[in-house]
Amino acid sequence: MTNARTSLAAAALLCIVVAPLAAQPSAERPPPRTPDGKVSLDGIWVATGAIMLFEGQEAFAAARAADEAAGRPPGNTGETPPYKPEAEARRQYYLERQGLDDPMARCLLTGVPRINFRPLPFEIVQLPDRVIMLYEIHHAFRIIPTDGRPHPEDAEPSYLGESVGRWEGDTLVVDVRHFNDDTWLTGVGTIHTEDLRVTERYTRDSYDTIRYEVTMEDPNVLTRPWTIRETFRLRPDERIREYECIESNEDLLRFERLLEGHATREAP
Amino acid sequence: MHRFAVLLVLAAGVFETRFASAHHSFAAVFDGEQALTLTGEVVGIEWTNPHFHFSIDVKDEAGSVTRWRFEGYPPNMLVRQGWRRDVTLTPGATVTVEGWAAREEPNLGAARWVTFADGRKLAAGPPAGTGGR
């Protein structure tokens, strides 16, 4: 009898606790928290631009409308990157060549932040001392320590750089350094040098969304720090699949042929 | 005219990150101005990364056949759009492909949509203008 009463009470309590959560639209659900009290970034996410490919124009428009209503900035404002004249000339050169020189087309690892804007999902696994990002594109990953350790002393320049994170309230701030210069920042021709420093800010502002703000600093090519934004959307029914780039990459040969046929001017 | 040019630049910027391609700039190979719709018999399927390819034989009114090869999404994205390897697209099937022609390579296209004999229509590749300018 006591057991039955306890079960009944537990069930009633469960209803009280769970029912409002279930009834609440997920957009109004608060972001979940980890046992240590931090907002959890756990989940499979995709940049808003990818919604166009995953679900079509209507869903994309709805996502953007939801962002606007929530005061989230659009992912791209059409702003021209603040390049110094020589670097801008180089960007224009790559644009004229229609992106034939894109390192990504050669299946090289896509750098930060560009990897976050690809139209393929990535999973965030948040642990007490580090955050792990698992990207479908290239099956790439980042391990971001958040235990207070500094950047490694022996870091060599790399495609994804070396990431070190820290929490500022509910925002994960990631400082990325030690890049090579074989990646583009966002779009065609957005070059950088090995002096690039990237600061990313991930804020899960609702159950379904992460506000992403990234600032790129490279005094060799940029006139000032360049900040862009994006909203990542939770994809609860998604799983990270395999995306292998080299297998049948005809573009290597095709681009070589096209480049030969392009009697373009010398790179500035 | 000036306003039109500004709009074009804006559109290019918007396409860049929002409708980003997974692999390369659309414009590097294809011409978004050269839309095409072709119906033909499937003669080959390559279910590979970073793009899948398939070929169709297109017969003109005089009966002569031209083989067209199309590029589309990689398998991970095709599966998300409802495709299954060896099931969805099979040799001998007649399909209608909507897409765009390559800028330089003859009889090569980017597939956006494939419509099957039963009327089903599946996305086969990204929209024009993705991944760059």
mmCIF file of C-alpha atoms in Angstrom:
data_model
loop_
_atom_site.group_PDB
_atom_site.id
_atom_site.type_symbol
_atom_site.label_atom_id
_atom_site.label_comp_id
_atom_site.label_asym_id
_atom_site.label_seq_id
_atom_site.Cartn_x
_atom_site.Cartn_y
_atom_site.Cartn_z
ATOM 1 C CA MET A 1 0.000 0.000 0.000
ATOM 2 C CA THR A 2 2.794 2.328 1.001
ATOM 3 C CA ASN A 3 4.650 1.326 -2.114
ATOM 4 C CA ALA A 4 1.619 1.974 -4.258
ATOM 5 C CA ARG A 5 1.089 5.347 -2.612
ATOM 6 C CA THR A 6 4.750 6.251 -3.138
ATOM 7 C CA SER A 7 4.572 5.238 -6.776
ATOM 8 C CA LEU A 8 1.414 7.272 -7.237
ATOM 9 C CA ALA A 9 3.020 10.290 -5.593
ATOM 10 C CA ALA A 10 6.138 9.848 -7.731
ATOM 11 C CA ALA A 11 4.015 9.594 -10.858
ATOM 12 C CA ALA A 12 2.091 12.717 -9.902
ATOM 13 C CA LEU A 13 5.312 14.572 -9.217
ATOM 14 C CA LEU A 14 6.691 13.397 -12.551
ATOM 15 C CA CYS A 15 3.600 14.757 -14.275
ATOM 16 C CA ILE A 16 4.040 18.117 -12.586
ATOM 17 C CA VAL A 17 7.707 18.289 -13.522
ATOM 18 C CA VAL A 18 7.596 16.748 -16.977
ATOM 19 C CA ALA A 19 4.252 17.893 -18.343
ATOM 20 C CA PRO A 20 5.090 21.601 -18.556
ATOM 21 C CA LEU A 21 8.383 20.740 -20.238
ATOM 22 C CA ALA A 22 6.672 18.544 -22.785
ATOM 23 C CA ALA A 23 3.953 21.100 -23.449
ATOM 24 C CA GLN A 24 6.393 23.948 -23.861
ATOM 25 C CA PRO A 25 7.533 24.596 -27.419
ATOM 26 C CA SER A 26 11.225 23.809 -27.588
ATOM 27 C CA ALA A 27 12.047 27.367 -28.628
ATOM 28 C CA GLU A 28 10.952 28.490 -25.161
ATOM 29 C CA ARG A 29 12.623 25.647 -23.322
ATOM 30 C CA PRO A 30 15.693 26.798 -21.467
ATOM 31 C CA PRO A 31 19.006 25.326 -22.486
ATOM 32 C CA PRO A 32 19.932 22.222 -20.455
ATOM 33 C CA ARG A 33 22.680 22.378 -17.839
ATOM 34 C CA THR A 34 25.440 19.965 -16.936
ATOM 35 C CA PRO A 35 25.762 18.601 -13.373
ATOM 36 C CA ASP A 36 28.416 21.252 -12.671
ATOM 37 C CA GLY A 37 25.924 23.978 -13.545
ATOM 38 C CA LYS A 38 27.222 25.096 -16.915
ATOM 39 C CA VAL A 39 24.940 25.459 -19.902
ATOM 40 C CA SER A 40 25.385 22.322 -21.966
ATOM 41 C CA LEU A 41 26.401 22.649 -25.600
ATOM 42 C CA ASP A 42 25.893 18.905 -26.105
ATOM 43 C CA GLY A 43 24.088 17.968 -29.258
ATOM 44 C CA ILE A 44 24.287 17.780 -33.012
ATOM 45 C CA TRP A 45 24.259 21.191 -34.643
ATOM 46 C CA VAL A 46 24.184 22.680 -38.068
ATOM 47 C CA ALA A 47 24.727 26.217 -39.368
ATOM 48 C CA THR A 48 21.495 27.942 -40.353
ATOM 49 C CA GLY A 49 22.613 28.106 -44.000
ATOM 50 C CA ALA A 50 22.510 24.342 -44.153
ATOM 51 C CA ILE A 51 18.773 24.324 -43.362
ATOM 52 C CA MET A 52 18.317 25.366 -46.989
ATOM 53 C CA LEU A 53 19.938 22.124 -48.146
ATOM 54 C CA PHE A 54 18.473 19.894 -45.449
ATOM 55 C CA GLU A 55 14.877 21.070 -45.563
ATOM 56 C CA GLY A 56 14.488 23.585 -48.371
ATOM 57 C CA GLN A 57 13.833 27.265 -48.837
ATOM 58 C CA GLU A 58 10.684 27.434 -46.700
ATOM 59 C CA ALA A 59 12.333 25.960 -43.618
ATOM 60 C CA PHE A 60 15.325 28.212 -44.125
ATOM 61 C CA ALA A 61 13.099 31.286 -44.306
ATOM 62 C CA ALA A 62 11.269 30.150 -41.146
ATOM 63 C CA ALA A 63 14.580 29.708 -39.326
ATOM 64 C CA ARG A 64 15.706 33.185 -40.308
ATOM 65 C CA ALA A 65 12.339 34.652 -39.261
ATOM 66 C CA ALA A 66 12.690 32.937 -35.869
ATOM 67 C CA ASP A 67 16.183 34.388 -35.518
ATOM 68 C CA GLU A 68 14.965 37.853 -36.326
ATOM 69 C CA ALA A 69 12.135 37.555 -33.783
ATOM 70 C CA ALA A 70 14.635 36.416 -31.162
ATOM 71 C CA GLY A 71 17.066 39.205 -32.009
ATOM 72 C CA ARG A 72 19.707 36.868 -33.390
ATOM 73 C CA PRO A 73 21.850 38.525 -36.049
ATOM 74 C CA PRO A 74 21.826 37.083 -39.568
ATOM 75 C CA GLY A 75 24.675 34.790 -40.521
ATOM 76 C CA ASN A 76 25.961 36.981 -43.290
ATOM 77 C CA THR A 77 25.368 40.665 -43.806
ATOM 78 C CA GLY A 78 27.112 40.882 -47.169
ATOM 79 C CA GLU A 79 29.838 42.893 -45.493
ATOM 80 C CA THR A 80 33.123 43.104 -47.369
ATOM 81 C CA PRO A 81 35.942 41.641 -45.276
ATOM 82 C CA PRO A 82 38.166 44.438 -43.924
ATOM 83 C CA TYR A 83 41.238 43.504 -45.926
ATOM 84 C CA LYS A 84 44.253 45.694 -46.542
ATOM 85 C CA PRO A 85 44.450 46.716 -50.226
ATOM 86 C CA GLU A 86 47.057 44.089 -51.161
ATOM 87 C CA ALA A 87 45.077 41.294 -49.491
ATOM 88 C CA GLU A 88 41.822 42.530 -51.048
ATOM 89 C CA ALA A 89 43.493 42.467 -54.472
ATOM 90 C CA ARG A 90 44.422 38.874 -53.815
ATOM 91 C CA ARG A 91 40.855 38.032 -52.747
ATOM 92 C CA GLN A 92 39.504 39.627 -55.929
ATOM 93 C CA TYR A 93 41.976 37.559 -57.934
ATOM 94 C CA TYR A 94 40.619 34.362 -56.357
ATOM 95 C CA LEU A 95 37.046 35.524 -56.956
ATOM 96 C CA GLU A 96 37.804 36.179 -60.629
ATOM 97 C CA ARG A 97 39.052 32.615 -60.834
ATOM 98 C CA GLN A 98 35.674 31.435 -59.488
ATOM 99 C CA GLY A 99 37.181 29.714 -56.484
ATOM 100 C CA LEU A 100 39.343 27.298 -58.488
ATOM 101 C CA ASP A 101 42.119 27.768 -55.949
ATOM 102 C CA ASP A 102 39.954 26.771 -52.982
ATOM 103 C CA PRO A 103 42.025 24.591 -50.609
ATOM 104 C CA MET A 104 38.789 22.847 -49.597
ATOM 105 C CA ALA A 105 38.296 21.601 -53.174
ATOM 106 C CA ARG A 106 41.580 19.741 -52.774
ATOM 107 C CA CYS A 107 40.102 18.030 -49.717
ATOM 108 C CA LEU A 108 42.432 19.816 -47.334
ATOM 109 C CA LEU A 109 41.113 20.227 -43.807
ATOM 110 C CA THR A 110 38.868 23.262 -43.592
ATOM 111 C CA GLY A 111 40.061 25.774 -40.992
ATOM 112 C CA VAL A 112 38.345 27.740 -38.259
ATOM 113 C CA PRO A 113 35.833 29.308 -38.521
ATOM 114 C CA ARG A 114 35.010 28.087 -42.051
ATOM 115 C CA ILE A 115 34.514 24.515 -40.876
ATOM 116 C CA ASN A 116 31.617 25.674 -38.688
ATOM 117 C CA PHE A 117 29.749 27.106 -41.681
ATOM 118 C CA ARG A 118 29.891 24.009 -43.874
ATOM 119 C CA PRO A 119 26.451 22.556 -44.591
ATOM 120 C CA LEU A 120 27.159 19.373 -42.663
ATOM 121 C CA PRO A 121 26.386 18.775 -39.003
ATOM 122 C CA PHE A 122 28.843 18.642 -36.142
ATOM 123 C CA GLU A 123 28.463 17.203 -32.680
ATOM 124 C CA ILE A 124 29.562 18.964 -29.503
ATOM 125 C CA VAL A 125 30.491 16.786 -26.533
ATOM 126 C CA GLN A 126 30.992 18.828 -23.400
ATOM 127 C CA LEU A 127 33.071 17.310 -20.608
ATOM 128 C CA PRO A 128 34.068 18.962 -17.316
ATOM 129 C CA ASP A 129 37.623 19.638 -18.509
ATOM 130 C CA ARG A 130 37.246 19.860 -22.288
ATOM 131 C CA VAL A 131 34.842 20.307 -25.161
ATOM 132 C CA ILE A 132 35.087 18.004 -28.160
ATOM 133 C CA MET A 133 33.782 18.987 -31.570
ATOM 134 C CA LEU A 134 33.158 16.185 -34.043
ATOM 135 C CA TYR A 135 32.633 17.383 -37.592
ATOM 136 C CA GLU A 136 30.980 15.325 -40.292
ATOM 137 C CA ILE A 137 33.019 17.178 -42.895
ATOM 138 C CA HIS A 138 36.346 15.401 -43.341
ATOM 139 C CA HIS A 139 35.561 13.453 -40.176
ATOM 140 C CA ALA A 140 37.532 16.203 -38.466
ATOM 141 C CA PHE A 141 37.606 16.888 -34.747
ATOM 142 C CA ARG A 142 38.766 19.520 -32.303
ATOM 143 C CA ILE A 143 39.633 18.902 -28.663
ATOM 144 C CA ILE A 144 39.281 22.131 -26.728
ATOM 145 C CA PRO A 145 40.704 22.006 -23.176
ATOM 146 C CA THR A 146 38.774 24.133 -20.678
ATOM 147 C CA ASP A 147 40.799 23.273 -17.579
ATOM 148 C CA GLY A 148 42.893 26.423 -17.583
ATOM 149 C CA ARG A 149 45.927 25.047 -19.390
ATOM 150 C CA PRO A 150 47.732 27.449 -21.751
ATOM 151 C CA HIS A 151 48.388 26.920 -25.454
ATOM 152 C CA PRO A 152 51.000 24.214 -25.986
ATOM 153 C CA GLU A 153 54.595 25.391 -26.298
ATOM 154 C CA ASP A 154 55.422 23.026 -29.143
ATOM 155 C CA ALA A 155 52.446 23.775 -31.407
ATOM 156 C CA GLU A 156 53.255 23.741 -35.108
ATOM 157 C CA PRO A 157 51.132 25.628 -37.651
ATOM 158 C CA SER A 158 48.093 23.516 -38.546
ATOM 159 C CA TYR A 159 44.837 23.630 -40.496
ATOM 160 C CA LEU A 160 42.518 23.760 -37.493
ATOM 161 C CA GLY A 161 44.986 25.530 -35.206
ATOM 162 C CA GLU A 162 45.310 24.891 -31.487
ATOM 163 C CA SER A 163 42.202 25.652 -29.462
ATOM 164 C CA VAL A 164 42.053 26.582 -25.783
ATOM 165 C CA GLY A 165 38.698 27.309 -24.188
ATOM 166 C CA ARG A 166 37.355 28.977 -21.106
ATOM 167 C CA TRP A 167 33.900 29.695 -19.754
ATOM 168 C CA GLU A 168 32.700 33.278 -19.390
ATOM 169 C CA GLY A 169 29.389 32.762 -17.618
ATOM 170 C CA ASP A 170 27.344 30.635 -19.985
ATOM 171 C CA THR A 171 29.537 31.386 -22.988
ATOM 172 C CA LEU A 172 32.313 29.094 -24.165
ATOM 173 C CA VAL A 173 35.137 31.290 -25.409
ATOM 174 C CA VAL A 174 37.721 29.545 -27.579
ATOM 175 C CA ASP A 175 41.077 31.076 -28.423
ATOM 176 C CA VAL A 176 42.526 29.474 -31.547
ATOM 177 C CA ARG A 177 46.140 30.050 -32.679
ATOM 178 C CA HIS A 178 48.964 28.330 -34.523
ATOM 179 C CA PHE A 179 47.255 28.137 -37.909
ATOM 180 C CA ASN A 180 49.023 27.417 -41.152
ATOM 181 C CA ASP A 181 48.116 29.678 -44.077
ATOM 182 C CA ASP A 182 46.569 26.925 -46.219
ATOM 183 C CA THR A 183 42.940 27.615 -45.342
ATOM 184 C CA TRP A 184 40.421 30.338 -46.139
ATOM 185 C CA LEU A 185 38.524 32.093 -43.346
ATOM 186 C CA THR A 186 35.007 31.979 -44.781
ATOM 187 C CA GLY A 187 34.380 32.484 -48.473
ATOM 188 C CA VAL A 188 36.390 32.370 -51.662
ATOM 189 C CA GLY A 189 39.731 34.129 -51.327
ATOM 190 C CA THR A 190 39.460 35.009 -47.633
ATOM 191 C CA ILE A 191 43.145 34.496 -47.057
ATOM 192 C CA HIS A 192 45.117 34.809 -43.851
ATOM 193 C CA THR A 193 48.654 34.305 -42.592
ATOM 194 C CA GLU A 194 50.129 32.179 -39.817
ATOM 195 C CA ASP A 195 49.653 35.123 -37.460
ATOM 196 C CA LEU A 196 45.890 34.603 -37.519
ATOM 197 C CA ARG A 197 44.169 34.516 -34.147
ATOM 198 C CA VAL A 198 40.563 33.482 -33.859
ATOM 199 C CA THR A 199 38.299 34.040 -30.878
ATOM 200 C CA GLU A 200 35.047 32.093 -30.927
ATOM 201 C CA ARG A 201 32.103 32.595 -28.604
ATOM 202 C CA TYR A 202 29.478 29.856 -28.295
ATOM 203 C CA THR A 203 26.344 30.792 -26.340
ATOM 204 C CA ARG A 204 23.413 28.382 -26.186
ATOM 205 C CA ASP A 205 20.680 30.981 -25.911
ATOM 206 C CA SER A 206 17.740 28.597 -26.248
ATOM 207 C CA TYR A 207 17.188 24.866 -26.244
ATOM 208 C CA ASP A 208 17.449 24.811 -30.038
ATOM 209 C CA THR A 209 20.084 27.404 -30.840
ATOM 210 C CA ILE A 210 23.661 28.435 -30.248
ATOM 211 C CA ARG A 211 24.657 31.972 -30.969
ATOM 212 C CA TYR A 212 28.073 31.936 -32.538
ATOM 213 C CA GLU A 213 30.290 34.987 -32.793
ATOM 214 C CA VAL A 214 33.787 34.747 -34.164
ATOM 215 C CA THR A 215 36.469 37.415 -34.362
ATOM 216 C CA MET A 216 39.439 36.999 -36.673
ATOM 217 C CA GLU A 217 42.602 39.015 -36.161
ATOM 218 C CA ASP A 218 45.495 39.022 -38.594
ATOM 219 C CA PRO A 219 47.322 42.353 -38.786
ATOM 220 C CA ASN A 220 49.229 41.150 -41.857
ATOM 221 C CA VAL A 221 46.099 41.161 -44.019
ATOM 222 C CA LEU A 222 43.213 42.706 -42.051
ATOM 223 C CA THR A 223 42.867 46.397 -41.195
ATOM 224 C CA ARG A 224 40.963 45.549 -37.990
ATOM 225 C CA PRO A 225 39.502 42.556 -36.164
ATOM 226 C CA TRP A 226 36.749 41.034 -38.312
ATOM 227 C CA THR A 227 33.693 39.683 -36.501
ATOM 228 C CA ILE A 228 30.998 37.548 -38.080
ATOM 229 C CA ARG A 229 28.053 35.682 -36.608
ATOM 230 C CA GLU A 230 25.969 32.595 -37.213
ATOM 231 C CA THR A 231 23.235 30.639 -35.488
ATOM 232 C CA PHE A 232 23.716 26.910 -35.032
ATOM 233 C CA ARG A 233 20.524 24.871 -34.847
ATOM 234 C CA LEU A 234 19.998 21.683 -32.895
ATOM 235 C CA ARG A 235 19.283 18.604 -35.027
ATOM 236 C CA PRO A 236 18.071 16.047 -32.483
ATOM 237 C CA ASP A 237 17.264 13.385 -35.055
ATOM 238 C CA GLU A 238 20.536 13.707 -36.890
ATOM 239 C CA ARG A 239 23.621 11.573 -36.547
ATOM 240 C CA ILE A 240 27.139 12.238 -37.745
ATOM 241 C CA ARG A 241 27.679 10.278 -40.923
ATOM 242 C CA GLU A 242 30.854 9.671 -42.884
ATOM 243 C CA TYR A 243 32.090 12.254 -45.328
ATOM 244 C CA GLU A 244 35.324 11.213 -46.936
ATOM 245 C CA CYS A 245 36.688 13.685 -49.413
ATOM 246 C CA ILE A 246 39.529 12.049 -51.343
ATOM 247 C CA GLU A 247 37.810 8.896 -52.630
ATOM 248 C CA SER A 248 36.830 10.142 -56.056
ATOM 249 C CA ASN A 249 37.869 13.762 -56.046
ATOM 250 C CA GLU A 250 37.946 14.447 -59.766
ATOM 251 C CA ASP A 251 38.194 18.118 -59.005
ATOM 252 C CA LEU A 252 41.934 17.889 -58.490
ATOM 253 C CA LEU A 253 42.471 16.998 -62.142
ATOM 254 C CA ARG A 254 39.548 19.027 -63.388
ATOM 255 C CA PHE A 255 40.794 22.169 -61.648
ATOM 256 C CA GLU A 256 44.288 21.647 -63.042
ATOM 257 C CA ARG A 257 42.793 21.494 -66.534
ATOM 258 C CA LEU A 258 40.630 24.536 -65.932
ATOM 259 C CA LEU A 259 43.543 26.456 -64.455
ATOM 260 C CA GLU A 260 45.627 25.696 -67.558
ATOM 261 C CA GLY A 261 42.808 26.944 -69.751
ATOM 262 C CA HIS A 262 42.522 30.134 -67.717
ATOM 263 C CA ALA A 263 45.118 32.516 -69.057
ATOM 264 C CA THR A 264 44.537 34.704 -66.027
ATOM 265 C CA ARG A 265 46.874 37.356 -64.801
ATOM 266 C CA GLU A 266 49.554 36.624 -62.231
ATOM 267 C CA ALA A 267 48.479 36.479 -58.620
ATOM 268 C CA PRO A 268 48.925 39.900 -57.044
ATOM 269 C CA MET B 1 22.240 49.438 -63.069
ATOM 270 C CA HIS B 2 24.398 50.365 -60.134
ATOM 271 C CA ARG B 3 21.764 49.129 -57.734
ATOM 272 C CA PHE B 4 21.548 45.859 -59.650
ATOM 273 C CA ALA B 5 25.308 45.423 -59.343
ATOM 274 C CA VAL B 6 25.126 46.036 -55.599
ATOM 275 C CA LEU B 7 22.341 43.476 -55.313
ATOM 276 C CA LEU B 8 24.437 40.940 -57.174
ATOM 277 C CA VAL B 9 27.361 41.510 -54.839
ATOM 278 C CA LEU B 10 25.074 41.172 -51.827
ATOM 279 C CA ALA B 11 23.579 37.999 -53.212
ATOM 280 C CA ALA B 12 27.058 36.573 -53.727
ATOM 281 C CA GLY B 13 27.914 37.375 -50.126
ATOM 282 C CA VAL B 14 24.756 35.800 -48.809
ATOM 283 C CA PHE B 15 25.256 32.657 -50.862
ATOM 284 C CA GLU B 16 28.770 32.339 -49.631
ATOM 285 C CA THR B 17 28.192 31.263 -46.071
ATOM 286 C CA ARG B 18 24.494 30.512 -45.990
ATOM 287 C CA PHE B 19 24.196 28.204 -48.932
ATOM 288 C CA ALA B 20 27.697 26.951 -48.564
ATOM 289 C CA SER B 21 28.815 23.922 -50.472
ATOM 290 C CA ALA B 22 30.548 21.085 -48.696
ATOM 291 C CA HIS B 23 33.338 20.848 -51.146
ATOM 292 C CA HIS B 24 33.954 23.447 -53.794
ATOM 293 C CA SER B 25 32.612 26.609 -55.260
ATOM 294 C CA PHE B 26 29.745 25.899 -57.656
ATOM 295 C CA ALA B 27 31.058 28.504 -60.074
ATOM 296 C CA ALA B 28 34.457 26.830 -60.298
ATOM 297 C CA VAL B 29 32.964 24.210 -62.577
ATOM 298 C CA PHE B 30 29.332 25.052 -63.368
ATOM 299 C CA ASP B 31 27.426 27.949 -64.875
ATOM 300 C CA GLY B 32 24.344 28.982 -62.906
ATOM 301 C CA GLU B 33 23.102 30.815 -66.015
ATOM 302 C CA GLN B 34 22.964 27.610 -68.049
ATOM 303 C CA ALA B 35 19.984 25.842 -66.532
ATOM 304 C CA LEU B 36 19.007 22.581 -68.172
ATOM 305 C CA THR B 37 16.326 19.929 -67.921
ATOM 306 C CA LEU B 38 17.115 16.604 -69.540
ATOM 307 C CA THR B 39 15.287 13.295 -69.652
ATOM 308 C CA GLY B 40 17.141 10.096 -70.343
ATOM 309 C CA GLU B 41 17.953 6.540 -69.438
ATOM 310 C CA VAL B 42 20.317 5.909 -66.527
ATOM 311 C CA VAL B 43 23.460 4.161 -67.745
ATOM 312 C CA GLY B 44 25.844 4.576 -64.814
ATOM 313 C CA ILE B 45 25.924 5.471 -61.145
ATOM 314 C CA GLU B 46 29.000 6.250 -59.045
ATOM 315 C CA TRP B 47 28.033 6.413 -55.369
ATOM 316 C CA THR B 48 31.236 8.145 -54.265
ATOM 317 C CA ASN B 49 32.671 11.025 -52.236
ATOM 318 C CA PRO B 50 32.996 13.935 -52.391
ATOM 319 C CA HIS B 51 30.303 13.857 -55.095
ATOM 320 C CA PHE B 52 28.150 11.170 -56.561
ATOM 321 C CA HIS B 53 27.916 11.012 -60.332
ATOM 322 C CA PHE B 54 25.460 9.426 -62.681
ATOM 323 C CA SER B 55 25.125 9.293 -66.443
ATOM 324 C CA ILE B 56 22.060 9.307 -68.650
ATOM 325 C CA ASP B 57 21.620 8.762 -72.357
ATOM 326 C CA VAL B 58 19.510 11.537 -73.801
ATOM 327 C CA LYS B 59 17.858 10.920 -77.158
ATOM 328 C CA ASP B 60 17.019 13.883 -79.368
ATOM 329 C CA GLU B 61 14.139 14.056 -81.853
ATOM 330 C CA ALA B 62 16.292 12.661 -84.659
ATOM 331 C CA GLY B 63 17.111 9.665 -82.495
ATOM 332 C CA SER B 64 20.753 10.441 -81.839
ATOM 333 C CA VAL B 65 21.941 9.795 -78.311
ATOM 334 C CA THR B 66 24.103 12.065 -76.138
ATOM 335 C CA ARG B 67 25.527 10.808 -72.875
ATOM 336 C CA TRP B 68 25.341 13.369 -70.061
ATOM 337 C CA ARG B 69 27.167 12.980 -66.790
ATOM 338 C CA PHE B 70 25.912 14.690 -63.659
ATOM 339 C CA GLU B 71 27.520 15.571 -60.368
ATOM 340 C CA GLY B 72 25.571 15.817 -57.120
ATOM 341 C CA TYR B 73 25.676 15.542 -53.343
ATOM 342 C CA PRO B 74 27.969 13.097 -51.563
ATOM 343 C CA PRO B 75 26.291 9.933 -50.189
ATOM 344 C CA ASN B 76 25.832 11.400 -46.673
ATOM 345 C CA MET B 77 23.641 14.185 -48.046
ATOM 346 C CA LEU B 78 21.847 11.976 -50.582
ATOM 347 C CA VAL B 79 20.714 9.656 -47.788
ATOM 348 C CA ARG B 80 19.355 12.672 -45.893
ATOM 349 C CA GLN B 81 17.324 13.573 -48.978
ATOM 350 C CA GLY B 82 15.782 10.105 -49.118
ATOM 351 C CA TRP B 83 18.171 8.339 -51.489
ATOM 352 C CA ARG B 84 19.391 4.770 -51.021
ATOM 353 C CA ARG B 85 22.336 3.270 -52.871
ATOM 354 C CA ASP B 86 21.325 0.658 -55.487
ATOM 355 C CA VAL B 87 17.642 1.307 -54.802
ATOM 356 C CA THR B 88 16.716 4.870 -55.699
ATOM 357 C CA LEU B 89 18.546 5.234 -58.981
ATOM 358 C CA THR B 90 19.006 2.108 -61.073
ATOM 359 C CA PRO B 91 20.438 1.466 -64.531
ATOM 360 C CA GLY B 92 17.749 1.415 -67.179
ATOM 361 C CA ALA B 93 15.421 3.762 -65.315
ATOM 362 C CA THR B 94 14.203 6.868 -67.078
ATOM 363 C CA VAL B 95 14.688 10.056 -65.106
ATOM 364 C CA THR B 96 14.417 13.780 -65.623
ATOM 365 C CA VAL B 97 17.294 15.844 -64.307
ATOM 366 C CA GLU B 98 17.124 19.548 -63.549
ATOM 367 C CA GLY B 99 20.409 21.338 -63.055
ATOM 368 C CA TRP B 100 23.069 23.425 -64.721
ATOM 369 C CA ALA B 101 25.708 22.779 -67.368
ATOM 370 C CA ALA B 102 29.439 22.935 -66.729
ATOM 371 C CA ARG B 103 31.166 26.092 -67.908
ATOM 372 C CA GLU B 104 33.760 24.333 -70.033
ATOM 373 C CA GLU B 105 33.432 20.559 -69.955
ATOM 374 C CA PRO B 106 30.878 19.349 -72.539
ATOM 375 C CA ASN B 107 27.944 17.162 -71.450
ATOM 376 C CA LEU B 108 28.689 17.569 -67.759
ATOM 377 C CA GLY B 109 26.092 18.981 -65.417
ATOM 378 C CA ALA B 110 25.346 19.764 -61.785
ATOM 379 C CA ALA B 111 22.166 17.924 -60.784
ATOM 380 C CA ARG B 112 19.769 19.802 -58.505
ATOM 381 C CA TRP B 113 16.659 17.631 -58.806
ATOM 382 C CA VAL B 114 15.912 14.188 -60.188
ATOM 383 C CA THR B 115 12.346 13.212 -61.033
ATOM 384 C CA PHE B 116 11.641 9.487 -61.268
ATOM 385 C CA ALA B 117 9.160 7.590 -63.446
ATOM 386 C CA ASP B 118 6.676 7.401 -60.543
ATOM 387 C CA GLY B 119 6.696 11.186 -60.212
ATOM 388 C CA ARG B 120 8.836 11.271 -57.079
ATOM 389 C CA LYS B 121 11.303 14.152 -57.071
ATOM 390 C CA LEU B 122 14.423 14.192 -54.894
ATOM 391 C CA ALA B 123 17.119 16.790 -54.377
ATOM 392 C CA ALA B 124 20.321 15.499 -55.966
ATOM 393 C CA GLY B 125 22.668 18.408 -55.368
ATOM 394 C CA PRO B 126 22.941 21.942 -54.004
ATOM 395 C CA PRO B 127 21.444 25.051 -55.611
ATOM 396 C CA ALA B 128 23.515 27.081 -58.062
ATOM 397 C CA GLY B 129 25.783 29.691 -56.583
ATOM 398 C CA THR B 130 26.793 27.695 -53.553
ATOM 399 C CA GLY B 131 30.173 27.606 -51.977
ATOM 400 C CA GLY B 132 31.447 30.838 -53.343
ATOM 401 C CA ARG B 133 30.623 33.496 -55.739
#
